[in-house]
Amino acid sequence: MGDREITIYNCIEKKCTLRIPQIAVLIDPDKTDYLAELVTIINQTPVDFVLVGGSKLTKNNFSECVLYLKTNLTIPVIIFPGGYEQIDRIADAILLPSVLSGRNADYLIGIQTIMAPKIAEAKLEVISTGYLLIDGRKNSSTLQVTQTKPIAEDDYNTACDTALAGEMLGMKLIYLEAGSGAEQTVNSMMIEKVKSKVSIPLLVGGGINSPEKAIRAIEAGADVIVVGNALEVNPGVLRNICNAIKKSN
Ligand code: 1GP
């Protein structure tokens, strides 16, 4: 790595280059009843990082949640903002998304413009992310909030071209998102085709609620799988997913 600063992004990228599958857990600060149990499990499993954020937060406990995670975990805590107020200097980094699949200027550049000075002030590592919503056969909260049309689950060309444009625009990650609690995860063909077009790390999330779905996404080319919703129902699923990935690797 030479003199290059070691950042969270460098670590994600390095594991991606080494083809080490990564697992990220998404934590919604609005749903904290299960958090203590989940944190215990995360500390016992090889989860790479946590993402924290939500598109419809009502509890006003974002900073409290970030602090709790930073205090109780040793892995990076990365903000994945669902709204412009979700910034906290205690976090390790922020995954700053632009919803490239949609044509809503607010989510392409609007909220980012509001957030930029606050992120700079908080001195957070910024990981710019090309965010592509793929139809997950559910009217997810991301769809409702962004008011955008997802890319059809078999429209591989649009997804590939959009991801490539994201990379050309300088984005550091591509996130293929079926939406939280999606009925249909991003399919293997979609993951495979997008992965073949871009050289930056590929995150895949939305509806991954079993070891089988996690393995399928990784085998298709996901560098990082993101699991959220399933753990709210049963945090123990995380152990099964991690064990299955370890075995398959
Ligand atoms: C949502 O991709 C993430 O933004 C995770 O999805 O909550 O369905 O696991 P789930």
Coordinates of C-alpha atoms and ligand atoms in Angstrom, one line a residue:
M1 CA 0.0 0.0 0.0
G2 CA 3.1 2.2 0.2
D3 CA 2.5 5.7 1.7
R4 CA -1.2 5.5 0.8
E5 CA -3.3 6.3 3.8
I6 CA -5.1 3.2 5.2
T7 CA -8.8 4.0 5.1
I8 CA -11.9 2.0 5.5
Y9 CA -12.4 2.1 1.8
N10 CA -8.9 0.7 1.2
C11 CA -9.8 -2.2 3.4
I12 CA -13.0 -2.9 1.6
E13 CA -11.2 -2.6 -1.8
K14 CA -8.3 -4.8 -0.7
K15 CA -10.6 -7.7 0.5
C16 CA -12.5 -7.3 -2.8
T17 CA -9.2 -7.7 -4.8
L18 CA -8.3 -10.7 -2.7
R19 CA -11.9 -12.1 -3.4
I20 CA -12.6 -12.3 0.3
P21 CA -16.4 -12.1 0.7
Q22 CA -17.6 -9.3 3.0
I23 CA -20.6 -9.1 5.2
A24 CA -22.2 -5.8 6.3
V25 CA -25.0 -5.5 8.8
L26 CA -27.5 -2.7 8.3
I27 CA -28.9 -1.2 11.5
D28 CA -31.9 1.0 11.5
P29 CA -31.8 3.2 14.6
D30 CA -35.6 3.1 14.8
K31 CA -35.5 -0.6 15.6
T32 CA -33.3 -1.0 18.6
D33 CA -35.1 -3.6 20.7
Y34 CA -32.9 -6.4 19.3
L35 CA -29.7 -4.3 19.2
A36 CA -27.9 -5.7 22.3
E37 CA -28.4 -9.3 21.1
L38 CA -27.3 -8.4 17.6
V39 CA -24.2 -6.6 18.8
T40 CA -23.2 -9.7 20.8
I41 CA -23.6 -11.8 17.7
I42 CA -21.7 -9.4 15.5
N43 CA -18.8 -9.5 18.0
Q44 CA -18.8 -13.3 17.7
T45 CA -18.9 -13.4 13.9
P46 CA -16.6 -12.2 11.1
V47 CA -18.9 -9.3 10.1
D48 CA -16.7 -6.7 8.3
F49 CA -18.6 -3.5 9.1
V50 CA -21.9 -2.1 10.1
L51 CA -24.0 0.4 8.3
V52 CA -26.3 2.6 10.3
G53 CA -29.2 4.7 8.9
G54 CA -32.8 4.5 7.9
S55 CA -35.0 6.2 5.4
K56 CA -37.9 6.9 7.8
L57 CA -36.4 7.6 11.2
T58 CA -38.9 8.7 13.9
K59 CA -37.1 8.2 17.2
N60 CA -34.5 11.0 17.0
N61 CA -31.8 8.6 18.4
F62 CA -29.4 8.5 15.5
S63 CA -26.4 9.8 17.4
E64 CA -27.2 7.7 20.4
C65 CA -27.3 4.6 18.2
V66 CA -24.0 5.5 16.5
L67 CA -22.4 6.0 20.0
Y68 CA -23.8 2.6 21.2
L69 CA -22.3 0.8 18.2
K70 CA -19.0 2.6 18.4
T71 CA -18.8 1.7 22.1
N72 CA -19.7 -1.9 21.8
L73 CA -18.1 -2.9 18.5
T74 CA -14.6 -3.0 17.2
I75 CA -15.4 -3.1 13.5
P76 CA -16.1 0.1 11.5
V77 CA -19.4 1.9 12.0
I78 CA -20.3 3.5 8.7
I79 CA -23.2 5.9 8.2
F80 CA -25.6 4.9 5.4
P81 CA -27.8 8.0 5.5
G82 CA -31.5 7.8 4.7
G83 CA -31.8 11.5 5.3
Y84 CA -29.6 14.6 5.4
E85 CA -29.7 14.9 9.2
Q86 CA -28.0 11.5 9.6
I87 CA -24.4 12.6 10.2
D88 CA -22.3 12.1 13.3
R89 CA -18.6 12.7 13.8
I90 CA -18.2 9.6 16.0
A91 CA -18.8 7.3 13.1
D92 CA -15.8 6.0 11.1
A93 CA -17.0 6.9 7.6
I94 CA -20.1 7.7 5.6
L95 CA -21.3 5.9 2.5
L96 CA -22.7 8.8 0.5
P97 CA -25.2 7.5 -2.0
S98 CA -26.5 9.0 -5.2
V99 CA -29.6 7.2 -6.5
L100 CA -28.3 6.8 -10.0
S101 CA -31.2 4.5 -11.0
G102 CA -33.7 7.3 -10.6
R103 CA -34.2 10.7 -12.0
N104 CA -35.1 12.5 -8.8
A105 CA -32.6 15.4 -8.6
D106 CA -33.1 15.5 -4.8
Y107 CA -31.6 12.1 -4.4
L108 CA -29.1 12.4 -7.2
I109 CA -27.4 15.6 -5.8
G110 CA -29.9 17.5 -3.7
I111 CA -29.5 16.0 -0.2
Q112 CA -25.8 15.5 -0.9
T113 CA -25.4 19.2 -1.4
I114 CA -27.1 19.8 2.0
M115 CA -24.9 17.2 3.6
A116 CA -21.5 18.1 2.1
P117 CA -20.6 21.0 4.5
K118 CA -21.8 19.0 7.5
I119 CA -19.8 16.0 6.5
A120 CA -16.7 18.1 5.9
E121 CA -17.1 19.6 9.4
A122 CA -17.5 16.2 10.9
K123 CA -14.3 15.1 9.1
L124 CA -15.8 11.8 8.1
E125 CA -14.2 9.5 5.5
V126 CA -16.5 9.7 2.5
I127 CA -17.2 6.7 0.3
S128 CA -19.2 7.9 -2.6
T129 CA -21.6 5.2 -3.8
G130 CA -23.6 4.7 -6.9
Y131 CA -26.9 3.4 -5.6
L132 CA -29.0 1.4 -8.0
L133 CA -32.5 0.4 -7.0
I134 CA -33.5 -2.8 -8.7
D135 CA -37.1 -4.0 -8.6
G136 CA -37.5 -6.2 -5.5
R137 CA -41.3 -6.7 -6.1
K138 CA -42.0 -4.7 -3.0
N139 CA -42.9 -1.0 -2.5
S140 CA -39.9 -0.5 -0.2
S141 CA -39.5 2.5 2.0
T142 CA -36.5 3.6 -0.2
L143 CA -38.9 3.6 -3.2
Q144 CA -41.5 5.6 -1.3
V145 CA -39.0 8.1 0.0
T146 CA -37.0 8.6 -3.2
Q147 CA -40.1 8.5 -5.4
T148 CA -38.1 6.9 -8.1
K149 CA -38.7 4.0 -10.5
P150 CA -36.5 1.0 -9.9
I151 CA -34.6 -0.7 -12.7
A152 CA -36.6 -3.8 -13.8
E153 CA -35.1 -7.0 -12.4
D154 CA -34.1 -8.2 -15.9
D155 CA -33.0 -4.9 -17.4
Y156 CA -29.4 -5.8 -17.3
N157 CA -28.3 -3.3 -19.9
T158 CA -29.6 -0.3 -18.0
A159 CA -28.2 -1.5 -14.7
C160 CA -24.7 -2.2 -16.3
D161 CA -24.6 1.1 -18.1
T162 CA -25.7 3.0 -15.0
A163 CA -23.1 1.3 -12.8
L164 CA -20.4 2.0 -15.4
A165 CA -21.4 5.6 -15.6
G166 CA -21.2 5.7 -11.8
E167 CA -17.7 4.4 -11.9
M168 CA -16.7 6.8 -14.6
L169 CA -18.1 9.7 -12.5
G170 CA -15.6 8.6 -9.8
M171 CA -17.9 6.7 -7.5
K172 CA -16.0 4.2 -5.2
L173 CA -18.7 1.6 -4.8
I174 CA -21.8 0.3 -6.6
Y175 CA -24.7 -0.7 -4.4
L176 CA -27.3 -3.0 -6.0
E177 CA -30.3 -2.6 -3.8
A178 CA -33.6 -4.5 -4.0
G179 CA -35.0 -2.5 -1.1
S180 CA -35.2 -3.5 2.6
G181 CA -37.3 -6.6 3.1
A182 CA -37.5 -7.2 -0.7
E183 CA -39.5 -10.2 -1.8
Q184 CA -37.1 -10.8 -4.7
T185 CA -33.4 -10.3 -4.0
V186 CA -31.2 -8.9 -6.9
N187 CA -30.9 -11.9 -9.2
S188 CA -27.6 -13.7 -9.9
M189 CA -27.6 -12.7 -13.6
M190 CA -27.9 -9.0 -12.6
I191 CA -25.1 -9.3 -10.1
E192 CA -22.9 -11.2 -12.5
K193 CA -23.4 -8.8 -15.4
V194 CA -22.9 -5.6 -13.3
K195 CA -19.8 -7.1 -11.7
S196 CA -18.3 -7.8 -15.1
K197 CA -18.7 -4.1 -16.1
V198 CA -17.2 -2.3 -13.1
S199 CA -13.9 -2.6 -11.3
I200 CA -15.0 -1.0 -8.1
P201 CA -16.4 -3.0 -5.2
L202 CA -20.0 -4.2 -5.5
L203 CA -22.4 -4.2 -2.6
V204 CA -25.7 -6.2 -2.9
G205 CA -28.6 -5.9 -0.4
G206 CA -32.3 -6.2 0.0
G207 CA -34.1 -9.3 1.1
I208 CA -31.0 -11.4 1.9
N209 CA -32.5 -13.4 4.7
S210 CA -30.9 -16.8 4.5
P211 CA -27.5 -18.5 4.0
E212 CA -28.7 -19.7 0.6
K213 CA -29.5 -16.2 -0.7
A214 CA -26.2 -14.8 0.8
I215 CA -24.1 -17.5 -0.9
R216 CA -26.0 -17.0 -4.2
A217 CA -25.2 -13.3 -4.2
I218 CA -21.5 -13.9 -3.4
E219 CA -21.2 -16.6 -6.0
A220 CA -22.7 -14.3 -8.6
G221 CA -20.0 -11.6 -7.8
A222 CA -21.1 -9.5 -4.9
D223 CA -18.1 -8.3 -2.9
V224 CA -20.2 -7.3 0.1
I225 CA -23.6 -8.5 1.0
V226 CA -25.7 -6.3 3.2
V227 CA -28.2 -7.9 5.7
G228 CA -30.6 -5.8 7.7
N229 CA -34.3 -6.7 8.0
A230 CA -33.9 -10.4 8.5
L231 CA -31.9 -9.8 11.7
E232 CA -34.7 -7.7 13.2
V233 CA -36.8 -10.8 13.2
N234 CA -34.1 -13.3 14.1
P235 CA -30.6 -11.9 14.9
G236 CA -29.3 -15.5 15.0
V237 CA -29.6 -15.8 11.2
L238 CA -26.4 -13.8 11.1
R239 CA -24.5 -16.8 12.5
N240 CA -25.9 -19.1 9.9
I241 CA -25.1 -16.7 7.1
C242 CA -21.5 -16.2 8.3
N243 CA -21.0 -19.9 8.8
A244 CA -22.3 -20.7 5.3
I245 CA -20.0 -18.1 3.7
K246 CA -17.0 -19.3 5.6
K247 CA -17.7 -22.9 4.5
S248 CA -18.2 -21.9 0.8
N249 CA -15.1 -19.8 0.8
Ligands
1GP1 C1 -31.5 -2.2 2.7 O1 -30.0 -3.4 1.3 C2 -30.3 -3.1 2.6 O2 -31.0 -0.9 2.3 C3 -30.6 -4.4 3.4 O3 -31.8 -5.0 3.0 O4 -33.1 -5.0 5.1 O5 -33.8 -6.5 3.3 O6 -31.7 -6.9 4.5 P1 -32.6 -5.9 4.0

